[in-house]
Short mmCIF file of C-alpha atoms in Angstrom, two decimals:
data_model
loop_
_atom_site.label_atom_id
_atom_site.label_comp_id
_atom_site.label_asym_id
_atom_site.label_seq_id
_atom_site.Cartn_x
_atom_site.Cartn_y
_atom_site.Cartn_z
CA UNK A 1474 -13.90 7.09 99.97
CA UNK A 1475 -10.50 5.80 101.09
CA UNK A 1476 -9.74 4.44 97.68
CA UNK A 1477 -10.33 7.86 96.11
CA UNK A 1478 -7.87 9.54 98.45
CA UNK A 1479 -5.31 6.80 97.94
CA UNK A 1480 -5.32 7.27 94.18
CA UNK A 1481 -5.82 10.99 94.24
CA UNK A 1482 -2.56 11.70 92.33
CA UNK A 1483 -3.59 9.55 89.32
CA UNK A 1484 -7.16 10.79 89.30
CA UNK A 1485 -5.97 14.37 89.71
CA UNK A 1486 -3.60 13.88 86.77
CA UNK A 1487 -6.54 12.52 84.75
CA UNK A 1488 -8.66 15.51 85.68
CA UNK A 1489 -5.85 17.85 84.58
CA UNK A 1490 -5.67 16.07 81.21
CA UNK A 1491 -9.46 16.34 80.85
CA UNK A 1492 -9.30 20.06 81.62
CA UNK A 1493 -6.42 20.52 79.18
CA UNK A 1494 -8.28 18.63 76.47
CA UNK A 1495 -11.45 20.61 77.12
CA UNK A 1496 -9.84 24.05 77.27
CA UNK A 1497 -7.49 23.59 74.33
CA UNK A 1498 -9.96 21.85 72.02
CA UNK A 1499 -12.74 24.30 72.88
CA UNK A 1500 -10.44 27.25 72.13
CA UNK A 1501 -9.44 25.64 68.85
CA UNK A 1502 -13.06 24.88 68.03
CA UNK A 1503 -14.03 28.51 68.72
CA UNK A 1504 -11.46 29.86 66.26
CA UNK A 1505 -12.23 27.23 63.64
CA UNK A 1506 -15.96 27.64 64.26
CA UNK A 1507 -15.81 31.36 63.46
CA UNK A 1508 -14.10 30.42 60.21
CA UNK A 1509 -16.73 27.78 59.39
CA UNK A 1510 -19.50 30.26 60.14
CA UNK A 1511 -17.80 32.87 57.93
CA UNK A 1512 -17.67 30.33 55.09
CA UNK A 1513 -21.34 29.44 55.52
CA UNK A 1514 -22.63 33.03 55.46
CA UNK A 1515 -20.27 34.30 52.78
CA UNK A 1516 -21.64 35.53 49.43
CA UNK A 1517 -19.29 33.20 47.53
CA UNK A 1518 -21.05 30.00 46.53
CA UNK A 1519 -17.92 27.80 46.51
CA UNK A 1520 -17.02 28.87 50.04
CA UNK A 1521 -20.60 28.29 51.23
CA UNK A 1522 -20.50 24.79 49.75
CA UNK A 1523 -17.20 24.07 51.51
CA UNK A 1524 -18.66 25.25 54.81
CA UNK A 1525 -21.77 23.13 54.33
CA UNK A 1526 -19.69 20.06 53.44
CA UNK A 1527 -17.58 20.57 56.56
CA UNK A 1528 -20.57 20.85 58.87
CA UNK A 1529 -22.52 18.00 57.28
CA UNK A 1530 -19.56 15.63 57.34
CA UNK A 1531 -18.53 16.24 60.92
CA UNK A 1532 -22.01 16.41 62.43
CA UNK A 1533 -22.93 13.07 60.88
CA UNK A 1534 -19.75 11.24 61.86
CA UNK A 1535 -19.38 9.73 65.34
CA UNK A 1536 -16.49 11.44 67.15
CA UNK A 1537 -15.09 8.06 68.13
CA UNK A 1538 -14.89 7.04 64.45
CA UNK A 1539 -12.97 10.22 63.70
CA UNK A 1540 -10.64 9.67 66.65
CA UNK A 1541 -9.98 6.04 65.71
CA UNK A 1542 -9.42 6.96 62.06
CA UNK A 1543 -6.93 9.70 62.89
CA UNK A 1544 -5.14 7.88 65.73
CA UNK A 1545 -4.55 4.73 63.71
CA UNK A 1546 -4.38 6.46 60.33
CA UNK A 1547 -1.73 9.11 60.92
CA UNK A 1548 1.17 6.69 61.50
CA UNK A 1549 0.10 4.83 58.36
CA UNK A 1550 0.61 7.93 56.23
CA UNK A 1551 3.89 8.68 57.93
CA UNK A 1552 2.85 11.30 60.46
CA UNK A 1553 3.94 10.85 64.07
CA UNK A 1554 2.12 13.04 66.54
CA UNK A 1555 1.67 13.31 70.28
CA UNK A 1556 -1.59 11.59 71.37
CA UNK A 1557 -2.76 14.51 73.51
CA UNK A 1558 -2.17 17.01 70.70
CA UNK A 1559 -3.87 14.70 68.19
CA UNK A 1560 -6.89 14.37 70.48
CA UNK A 1561 -7.08 18.14 70.95
CA UNK A 1562 -6.96 18.76 67.20
CA UNK A 1563 -9.56 16.08 66.39
CA UNK A 1564 -12.00 17.27 69.06
CA UNK A 1565 -11.47 20.90 68.02
CA UNK A 1566 -12.18 20.05 64.38
CA UNK A 1567 -15.29 18.10 65.42
CA UNK A 1568 -16.78 20.69 67.78
CA UNK A 1569 -16.00 23.50 65.31
CA UNK A 1570 -18.86 22.22 63.16
CA UNK A 1571 -21.28 22.70 66.07
CA UNK A 1572 -19.87 26.09 67.06
CA UNK A 1573 -20.03 27.23 63.44
CA UNK A 1574 -23.71 26.26 63.28
CA UNK A 1575 -24.50 27.94 66.60
CA UNK A 1576 -22.84 31.17 65.43
CA UNK A 1577 -24.65 31.00 62.10
CA UNK A 1578 -28.00 30.63 63.82
CA UNK A 1579 -27.02 33.68 65.89
CA UNK A 1580 -26.26 35.72 62.78
CA UNK A 1581 -29.50 34.56 61.18
CA UNK A 1582 -31.47 35.52 64.29
CA UNK A 1583 -30.58 39.19 63.72
CA UNK A 1584 -33.43 40.60 61.71
CA UNK A 1585 -32.69 41.68 58.17
CA UNK A 1586 -33.84 45.22 58.86
CA UNK A 1587 -30.97 45.72 61.27
CA UNK A 1588 -28.39 45.07 58.59
CA UNK A 1589 -30.29 47.11 56.02
CA UNK A 1590 -30.55 50.03 58.42
CA UNK A 1591 -26.82 49.82 59.13
CA UNK A 1592 -26.00 49.94 55.43
CA UNK A 1593 -28.56 52.65 54.81
CA UNK A 1594 -26.85 55.03 57.25
CA UNK A 1595 -23.62 54.41 55.36
CA UNK A 1596 -21.77 51.96 57.60
CA UNK A 1597 -19.26 49.84 55.73
CA UNK A 1598 -19.49 46.03 55.80
CA UNK A 1599 -16.95 45.81 58.62
CA UNK A 1600 -18.62 48.55 60.62
CA UNK A 1601 -22.11 47.11 60.35
CA UNK A 1602 -20.76 43.71 61.31
CA UNK A 1603 -18.88 45.09 64.31
CA UNK A 1604 -21.41 47.58 65.61
CA UNK A 1605 -24.77 46.12 64.61
CA UNK A 1606 -24.84 42.45 63.62
CA UNK A 1607 -22.19 40.75 65.76
CA UNK A 1608 -23.13 42.24 69.15
CA UNK A 1609 -26.69 41.01 68.67
CA UNK A 1610 -25.66 37.67 67.20
CA UNK A 1611 -23.20 36.84 69.97
CA UNK A 1612 -25.70 37.60 72.70
CA UNK A 1613 -28.21 35.08 71.40
CA UNK A 1614 -25.65 32.27 71.22
CA UNK A 1615 -24.33 32.39 74.80
CA UNK A 1616 -26.53 29.50 75.89
CA UNK A 1617 -25.94 27.23 72.87
CA UNK A 1618 -22.18 27.82 73.03
CA UNK A 1619 -22.28 26.98 76.75
CA UNK A 1620 -24.04 23.70 75.87
CA UNK A 1621 -21.34 22.96 73.32
CA UNK A 1622 -18.70 23.59 75.98
CA UNK A 1623 -20.36 21.06 78.29
CA UNK A 1624 -20.67 18.58 75.43
CA UNK A 1625 -16.99 19.12 74.63
CA UNK A 1626 -16.09 18.25 78.22
CA UNK A 1627 -18.09 15.04 77.94
CA UNK A 1628 -16.70 14.24 74.51
CA UNK A 1629 -13.11 14.48 75.70
CA UNK A 1630 -13.81 11.21 77.55
CA UNK A 1631 -13.68 9.47 74.15
CA UNK A 1632 -9.99 10.38 73.87
CA UNK A 1633 -9.59 7.90 76.72
CA UNK A 1634 -10.69 5.14 74.37
CA UNK A 1635 -7.68 5.87 72.11
CA UNK A 1636 -4.78 5.94 74.55
CA UNK A 1637 -5.03 9.42 76.13
CA UNK A 1638 -5.27 9.00 79.90
CA UNK A 1639 -7.97 11.49 80.79
CA UNK A 1640 -10.24 11.46 83.84
CA UNK A 1641 -12.49 8.65 82.54
CA UNK A 1642 -9.52 6.51 81.51
CA UNK A 1643 -7.65 7.05 84.76
CA UNK A 1644 -10.81 6.23 86.75
CA UNK A 1645 -11.11 3.02 84.77
CA UNK A 1646 -7.42 2.21 85.38
CA UNK A 1647 -7.69 2.81 89.10
CA UNK A 1648 -10.74 0.58 89.13
CA UNK A 1649 -8.84 -2.21 87.38
CA UNK A 1650 -6.36 -2.15 90.26
CA UNK A 1651 -8.69 -1.57 93.17
CA UNK A 1652 -11.92 -3.16 91.96
CA UNK A 1653 -13.96 -0.59 93.86
CA UNK A 1654 -15.99 0.83 91.01
CA UNK A 1655 -18.68 2.72 92.90
CA UNK A 1656 -16.59 5.34 94.75
CA UNK A 1657 -14.20 5.75 91.82
CA UNK A 1658 -16.80 6.21 89.08
CA UNK A 1659 -19.05 8.31 91.29
CA UNK A 1660 -16.03 10.50 92.09
CA UNK A 1661 -15.24 10.92 88.39
CA UNK A 1662 -18.90 11.62 87.64
CA UNK A 1663 -18.98 14.33 90.29
CA UNK A 1664 -15.87 15.95 88.78
CA UNK A 1665 -17.59 16.09 85.36
CA UNK A 1666 -20.73 17.42 87.02
CA UNK A 1667 -18.75 20.20 88.69
CA UNK A 1668 -17.15 21.27 85.41
CA UNK A 1669 -20.57 21.34 83.77
CA UNK A 1670 -22.09 23.21 86.72
CA UNK A 1671 -19.32 25.82 86.56
CA UNK A 1672 -19.87 26.25 82.82
CA UNK A 1673 -23.63 26.47 83.35
CA UNK A 1674 -23.16 29.08 86.07
CA UNK A 1675 -20.92 31.25 83.89
CA UNK A 1676 -23.17 31.07 80.83
CA UNK A 1677 -26.23 31.72 83.00
CA UNK A 1678 -24.66 34.89 84.43
CA UNK A 1679 -23.46 35.99 80.99
CA UNK A 1680 -26.82 35.40 79.42
CA UNK A 1681 -28.70 37.34 82.09
CA UNK A 1682 -26.34 40.27 81.61
CA UNK A 1683 -26.37 40.20 77.83
CA UNK A 1684 -29.84 39.03 76.89
CA UNK A 1685 -31.76 41.19 74.44
CA UNK A 1686 -35.50 41.10 74.75
CA UNK A 1687 -37.15 41.12 71.37
CA UNK B 1466 -29.56 36.51 47.63
CA UNK B 1467 -29.88 38.96 50.43
CA UNK B 1468 -29.19 38.34 54.07
CA UNK B 1469 -28.65 40.45 57.13
CA UNK B 1470 -24.99 40.73 56.10
CA UNK B 1471 -25.11 42.05 52.55
CA UNK B 1472 -27.33 43.31 49.75
CA UNK B 1473 -27.56 42.00 46.20
CA UNK B 1474 -23.94 42.37 44.98
CA UNK B 1475 -23.18 45.18 42.53
CA UNK B 1476 -20.59 45.01 39.70
CA UNK B 1477 -17.64 45.60 42.01
CA UNK B 1478 -18.78 43.04 44.57
CA UNK B 1479 -19.46 40.54 41.80
CA UNK B 1480 -15.86 40.90 40.64
CA UNK B 1481 -14.65 40.33 44.18
CA UNK B 1482 -16.88 37.25 44.48
CA UNK B 1483 -15.38 35.84 41.28
CA UNK B 1484 -11.87 36.33 42.68
CA UNK B 1485 -12.85 34.69 45.97
CA UNK B 1486 -14.42 31.79 44.08
CA UNK B 1487 -11.20 31.11 42.20
CA UNK B 1488 -9.04 31.48 45.32
CA UNK B 1489 -11.37 29.30 47.41
CA UNK B 1490 -11.43 26.58 44.77
CA UNK B 1491 -7.64 26.65 44.49
CA UNK B 1492 -7.21 26.46 48.27
CA UNK B 1493 -9.59 23.49 48.52
CA UNK B 1494 -7.85 21.70 45.63
CA UNK B 1495 -4.43 22.37 47.20
CA UNK B 1496 -5.59 20.83 50.49
CA UNK B 1497 -6.98 17.78 48.72
CA UNK B 1498 -3.79 17.42 46.66
CA UNK B 1499 -1.68 17.59 49.81
CA UNK B 1500 -3.71 14.81 51.42
CA UNK B 1501 -3.56 12.63 48.31
CA UNK B 1502 0.23 13.16 48.07
CA UNK B 1503 0.68 12.14 51.70
CA UNK B 1504 -1.43 9.01 51.12
CA UNK B 1505 0.39 8.14 47.91
CA UNK B 1506 3.86 8.72 49.37
CA UNK B 1507 3.13 6.07 51.98
CA UNK B 1508 1.66 3.58 49.58
CA UNK B 1509 -1.88 3.91 50.92
CA UNK B 1510 -3.33 4.46 47.45
CA UNK B 1511 -2.04 1.19 45.99
CA UNK B 1512 -4.82 -0.64 44.20
CA UNK B 1513 -4.04 -3.75 46.23
CA UNK B 1514 -4.96 -1.93 49.42
CA UNK B 1515 -8.38 -0.91 48.09
CA UNK B 1516 -9.20 -3.95 46.00
CA UNK B 1517 -10.62 -5.92 48.97
CA UNK B 1518 -13.32 -3.28 49.39
CA UNK B 1519 -14.58 -4.01 45.92
CA UNK B 1520 -15.42 -7.54 47.01
CA UNK B 1521 -18.67 -8.72 48.54
CA UNK B 1522 -17.40 -10.63 51.64
CA UNK B 1523 -15.86 -7.46 53.13
CA UNK B 1524 -19.03 -5.53 52.58
CA UNK B 1525 -21.16 -8.31 53.93
CA UNK B 1526 -19.09 -8.31 57.10
CA UNK B 1527 -19.41 -4.54 57.52
CA UNK B 1528 -23.11 -4.56 56.67
CA UNK B 1529 -23.58 -7.20 59.36
CA UNK B 1530 -21.94 -4.70 61.71
CA UNK B 1531 -24.27 -1.99 60.45
CA UNK B 1532 -27.23 -4.26 61.17
CA UNK B 1533 -26.02 -4.71 64.77
CA UNK B 1534 -25.62 -0.92 64.99
CA UNK B 1535 -29.24 -0.50 63.89
CA UNK B 1536 -30.44 -3.11 66.33
CA UNK B 1537 -28.70 -1.44 69.28
CA UNK B 1538 -29.80 2.03 68.13
CA UNK B 1539 -33.45 1.06 67.64
CA UNK B 1540 -33.76 -0.73 70.99
CA UNK B 1541 -31.91 2.05 72.84
CA UNK B 1542 -34.01 4.71 71.08
CA UNK B 1543 -37.31 2.98 71.91
CA UNK B 1544 -36.36 2.47 75.56
CA UNK B 1545 -34.94 5.94 76.06
CA UNK B 1546 -37.92 7.60 74.37
CA UNK B 1547 -40.31 5.77 76.67
CA UNK B 1548 -38.19 6.53 79.71
CA UNK B 1549 -37.66 10.12 78.51
CA UNK B 1550 -41.40 10.66 78.12
CA UNK B 1551 -41.96 9.50 81.70
CA UNK B 1552 -39.23 11.84 82.91
CA UNK B 1553 -40.72 14.75 80.96
CA UNK B 1554 -44.16 14.07 82.44
CA UNK B 1555 -42.47 13.96 85.83
CA UNK B 1556 -40.82 17.32 85.25
CA UNK B 1557 -44.09 19.06 84.39
CA UNK B 1558 -46.00 17.38 87.21
CA UNK B 1559 -47.70 19.66 89.73
CA UNK B 1560 -46.35 17.50 92.57
CA UNK B 1561 -42.93 18.53 93.89
CA UNK B 1562 -41.94 15.01 94.96
CA UNK B 1563 -42.33 13.82 91.36
CA UNK B 1564 -40.78 16.91 89.81
CA UNK B 1565 -37.67 16.90 92.00
CA UNK B 1566 -36.29 13.42 91.26
CA UNK B 1567 -37.11 13.71 87.54
CA UNK B 1568 -35.31 17.04 87.30
CA UNK B 1569 -32.34 15.73 89.28
CA UNK B 1570 -32.00 12.71 87.02
CA UNK B 1571 -32.04 14.80 83.86
CA UNK B 1572 -29.65 17.46 85.14
CA UNK B 1573 -27.16 14.97 86.56
CA UNK B 1574 -27.12 12.54 83.64
CA UNK B 1575 -26.74 15.33 81.11
CA UNK B 1576 -23.29 16.14 82.51
CA UNK B 1577 -21.85 12.60 82.65
CA UNK B 1578 -19.98 11.27 79.61
CA UNK B 1579 -21.65 8.25 78.01
CA UNK B 1580 -18.29 6.47 78.07
CA UNK B 1581 -18.17 6.75 81.87
CA UNK B 1582 -21.64 5.16 82.03
CA UNK B 1583 -20.41 2.42 79.72
CA UNK B 1584 -17.50 1.74 82.08
CA UNK B 1585 -19.88 1.61 85.03
CA UNK B 1586 -22.01 -1.03 83.32
CA UNK B 1587 -18.92 -2.81 82.03
CA UNK B 1588 -16.89 -2.89 85.24
CA UNK B 1589 -19.03 -1.83 88.19
CA UNK B 1590 -22.23 -3.83 87.78
CA UNK B 1591 -20.53 -7.25 87.37
CA UNK B 1592 -18.92 -6.74 90.76
CA UNK B 1593 -22.39 -6.53 92.24
CA UNK B 1594 -23.50 -9.68 90.49
CA UNK B 1595 -25.15 -8.04 87.48
CA UNK B 1596 -23.27 -9.22 84.42
CA UNK B 1597 -25.39 -8.19 81.45
CA UNK B 1598 -25.13 -9.75 77.98
CA UNK B 1599 -22.90 -7.80 75.55
CA UNK B 1600 -25.83 -6.19 73.73
CA UNK B 1601 -27.23 -4.71 76.94
CA UNK B 1602 -23.81 -3.52 78.08
CA UNK B 1603 -24.04 -1.08 75.21
CA UNK B 1604 -27.80 -0.44 75.20
CA UNK B 1605 -28.27 0.20 78.93
CA UNK B 1606 -25.75 3.07 79.27
CA UNK B 1607 -26.98 4.59 76.00
CA UNK B 1608 -30.54 4.42 77.29
CA UNK B 1609 -29.57 5.99 80.60
CA UNK B 1610 -27.86 8.93 78.92
CA UNK B 1611 -30.22 9.46 76.00
CA UNK B 1612 -33.35 9.26 78.15
CA UNK B 1613 -32.30 12.59 79.68
CA UNK B 1614 -31.88 14.13 76.23
CA UNK B 1615 -35.26 12.86 74.99
CA UNK B 1616 -36.86 14.04 78.23
CA UNK B 1617 -35.71 17.60 77.54
CA UNK B 1618 -37.09 17.42 74.00
CA UNK B 1619 -40.48 16.16 75.20
CA UNK B 1620 -40.58 18.76 77.96
CA UNK B 1621 -39.87 21.55 75.48
CA UNK B 1622 -42.67 20.18 73.31
CA UNK B 1623 -45.15 19.99 76.20
CA UNK B 1624 -44.24 23.52 77.31
CA UNK B 1625 -44.72 24.82 73.77
CA UNK B 1626 -48.41 23.87 73.80
CA UNK B 1627 -50.49 26.91 74.72
CA UNK B 1628 -51.86 26.90 78.27
CA UNK B 1629 -55.36 27.43 76.94
CA UNK B 1630 -55.35 23.89 75.59
CA UNK B 1631 -54.83 22.44 79.06
CA UNK B 1632 -57.31 24.86 80.58
CA UNK B 1633 -59.94 23.92 78.00
CA UNK B 1634 -59.35 20.23 78.69
CA UNK B 1635 -59.76 20.71 82.42
CA UNK B 1636 -62.78 22.93 81.86
CA UNK B 1637 -64.68 20.23 79.96
CA UNK B 1638 -64.11 17.92 82.91
CA UNK B 1639 -61.14 15.82 81.83
CA UNK B 1640 -58.66 14.84 84.53
CA UNK B 1641 -55.09 16.16 84.36
CA UNK B 1642 -53.84 12.84 83.01
CA UNK B 1643 -56.57 12.67 80.37
CA UNK B 1644 -55.84 16.24 79.30
CA UNK B 1645 -52.19 15.39 78.94
CA UNK B 1646 -52.84 12.17 77.04
CA UNK B 1647 -55.66 13.29 74.77
CA UNK B 1648 -54.87 16.95 74.14
CA UNK B 1649 -51.36 18.06 74.99
CA UNK B 1650 -49.20 15.04 74.10
CA UNK B 1651 -50.52 14.42 70.58
CA UNK B 1652 -49.83 18.03 69.65
CA UNK B 1653 -46.46 18.08 71.41
CA UNK B 1654 -45.39 14.85 69.69
CA UNK B 1655 -45.94 16.41 66.27
CA UNK B 1656 -43.92 19.46 67.14
CA UNK B 1657 -40.92 17.57 68.51
CA UNK B 1658 -40.79 14.95 65.75
CA UNK B 1659 -37.85 16.61 63.91
CA UNK B 1660 -35.90 17.00 67.16
CA UNK B 1661 -36.56 13.36 68.03
CA UNK B 1662 -35.13 12.26 64.70
CA UNK B 1663 -32.02 14.42 65.04
CA UNK B 1664 -31.49 13.23 68.60
CA UNK B 1665 -31.71 9.70 67.21
CA UNK B 1666 -28.84 10.53 64.87
CA UNK B 1667 -26.89 11.38 68.02
CA UNK B 1668 -27.89 8.07 69.55
CA UNK B 1669 -26.82 6.19 66.44
CA UNK B 1670 -23.47 7.95 66.70
CA UNK B 1671 -23.24 6.90 70.36
CA UNK B 1672 -23.56 3.23 69.41
CA UNK B 1673 -19.96 3.50 68.15
CA UNK B 1674 -19.08 3.05 71.84
CA UNK B 1675 -19.58 -0.63 71.03
CA UNK B 1676 -15.89 -0.24 70.09
CA UNK B 1677 -15.17 -0.21 73.82
CA UNK B 1678 -17.49 -3.02 74.95
CA UNK B 1679 -16.63 -5.28 71.97
CA UNK B 1680 -20.26 -5.45 70.86
CA UNK B 1681 -20.09 -6.22 67.15
CA UNK B 1682 -21.52 -2.97 65.79
CA UNK B 1683 -20.11 -1.15 62.78
CA UNK B 1684 -17.03 0.50 64.35
CA UNK B 1685 -16.08 -2.62 66.29
CA UNK B 1686 -16.51 -4.71 63.13
CA UNK B 1687 -14.11 -2.27 61.46
CA UNK B 1688 -11.62 -2.79 64.28
CA UNK B 1689 -11.80 -6.56 63.93
CA UNK B 1690 -11.54 -6.34 60.14
CA UNK B 1691 -8.56 -3.96 60.29
CA UNK B 1692 -6.77 -6.23 62.73
CA UNK B 1693 -7.37 -9.12 60.34
CA UNK B 1694 -6.39 -7.57 57.00
CA UNK B 1695 -4.06 -4.80 58.20
CA UNK B 1696 -5.80 -2.21 56.00
CA UNK B 1697 -6.30 0.32 58.80
CA UNK B 1698 -6.95 3.53 56.90
CA UNK B 1699 -8.99 1.88 54.17
CA UNK B 1700 -11.22 0.02 56.63
CA UNK B 1701 -11.87 3.00 58.90
CA UNK B 1702 -12.51 5.26 55.91
CA UNK B 1703 -15.10 2.83 54.57
CA UNK B 1704 -16.66 2.61 58.04
CA UNK B 1705 -16.77 6.41 58.26
CA UNK B 1706 -18.37 6.55 54.83
CA UNK B 1707 -21.13 4.13 55.88
CA UNK B 1708 -21.85 6.20 59.02
CA UNK B 1709 -21.97 9.35 56.87
CA UNK B 1710 -24.43 7.92 54.37
CA UNK B 1711 -26.76 6.56 57.08
CA UNK B 1712 -26.66 9.64 59.32
CA UNK B 1713 -26.96 12.11 56.46
CA UNK B 1714 -30.12 10.34 55.31
CA UNK B 1715 -31.54 10.54 58.84
CA UNK B 1716 -30.55 14.21 59.16
CA UNK B 1717 -32.22 14.92 55.84
CA UNK B 1718 -35.37 13.23 57.13
CA UNK B 1719 -35.25 15.49 60.19
CA UNK B 1720 -34.98 18.57 57.97
CA UNK B 1721 -37.83 17.39 55.76
CA UNK B 1722 -40.02 16.86 58.81
CA UNK B 1723 -39.05 20.31 60.08
CA UNK B 1724 -39.96 21.91 56.75
CA UNK B 1725 -43.36 20.24 56.90
CA UNK B 1726 -44.18 21.74 60.30
CA UNK B 1727 -47.02 24.26 60.03
CA UNK B 1728 -45.73 27.79 59.46
CA UNK B 1729 -45.30 29.90 62.56
CA UNK B 1730 -45.07 26.93 64.90
CA UNK B 1731 -42.30 27.00 67.47
CA UNK B 1732 -39.13 25.40 66.25
CA UNK B 1733 -37.39 23.80 69.16
CA UNK B 1734 -33.75 24.44 69.71
CA UNK B 1735 -31.94 21.40 68.46
CA UNK B 1736 -29.70 19.67 70.87
CA UNK B 1737 -26.14 20.50 70.04
CA UNK B 1738 -22.90 18.64 69.93
CA UNK B 1739 -23.42 14.98 70.48
CA UNK B 1740 -20.58 12.51 70.48
#
């Protein structure tokens, strides 16, 4: 325990970086994910193909490969970027594929009759989307999106493997100095667990309030 | 095509779709052109920098790495499926003292990054006298984390089998274990097969953590190769391409298996967002 308290500043700093990575990349992934979903459900075949290519590529590529490629590749093509920002962008781009798919499954879970009824009573495309389809779609994806948030938290640890000092990396650094792995790694594990538990609690509450029984 | 979002397009909508097609194509081409320009401006498209990847020795080296990836993935998948099945059986057990620990394991492990587990095996265990060979330094943490994921898949499968099946088994005088083994599990296994395959894609992706433990799988082989020939972008792009081809084939297999499931059967929610 003592060793944890002694290195609290470093570990705390690592936790802050992990939280920054998680929050920023999840926000980015949400925006990008909506876009990906829009591409995949659009009536334009070219856009659908682009969306599919995006999802297929990113879901079948290990995140670490993407991180390594971008971290070592960018300087080679003459782009200098801050490591934290690079990590945020890469993780956002990666998780966007999963969020896009979750949203799409939400849209697809709304029965066709709902959309047809909306159009039949004369709602425009925007209106039927806003008043009929989206409210139902979003409610069914609370849980999956919550899972993606937790996975994003865990995935930010990989940024530690490419020079960003997040919670996992700082735990490992403290351990290199102190050689007391058990308290340090258990402490880091508990921090991750707490983030996940908080996310699970929020999505659980949201889902109970929003769930539609079909 | 008709979805919940729109009807069969009329003449006006068809015109709009044509416009969007042209604009979308142009935007995609512009993006690609921008990337190519950036690569070319920095000399990354020179033939000399790609030539080596047209030669067999490079490919043989990377394919050796791919073989090590497979080896780690197959062993980790087999172990974590077995362990996951035990955990799932534990979670549906009628005895609380079995259910509790199994549930705790799954819930706790599901929130810990695989990389942290790798560091534990890499740095913590040796201090307590357990210095595993390189292969197991990768496989053990992957097994620990993926067992929880497989357990959830198996549990979902077991829960999706109608109660009447178990009741019928018990009614004809089978024990609980026999009912599980002879009646419930064979049916559950068929239902979760697609999910098992797509989880295995996730596991194969996780083996890239060999990068950290210096186990010679595909990504680590790329690292070594790039350090040797200095062709960073080219090497990592080729590595990425190999991962894509392998994982896309596996994902396609998962979809094929899913399509072959009997109509009306429960489709399990796929696990999302793996590293």
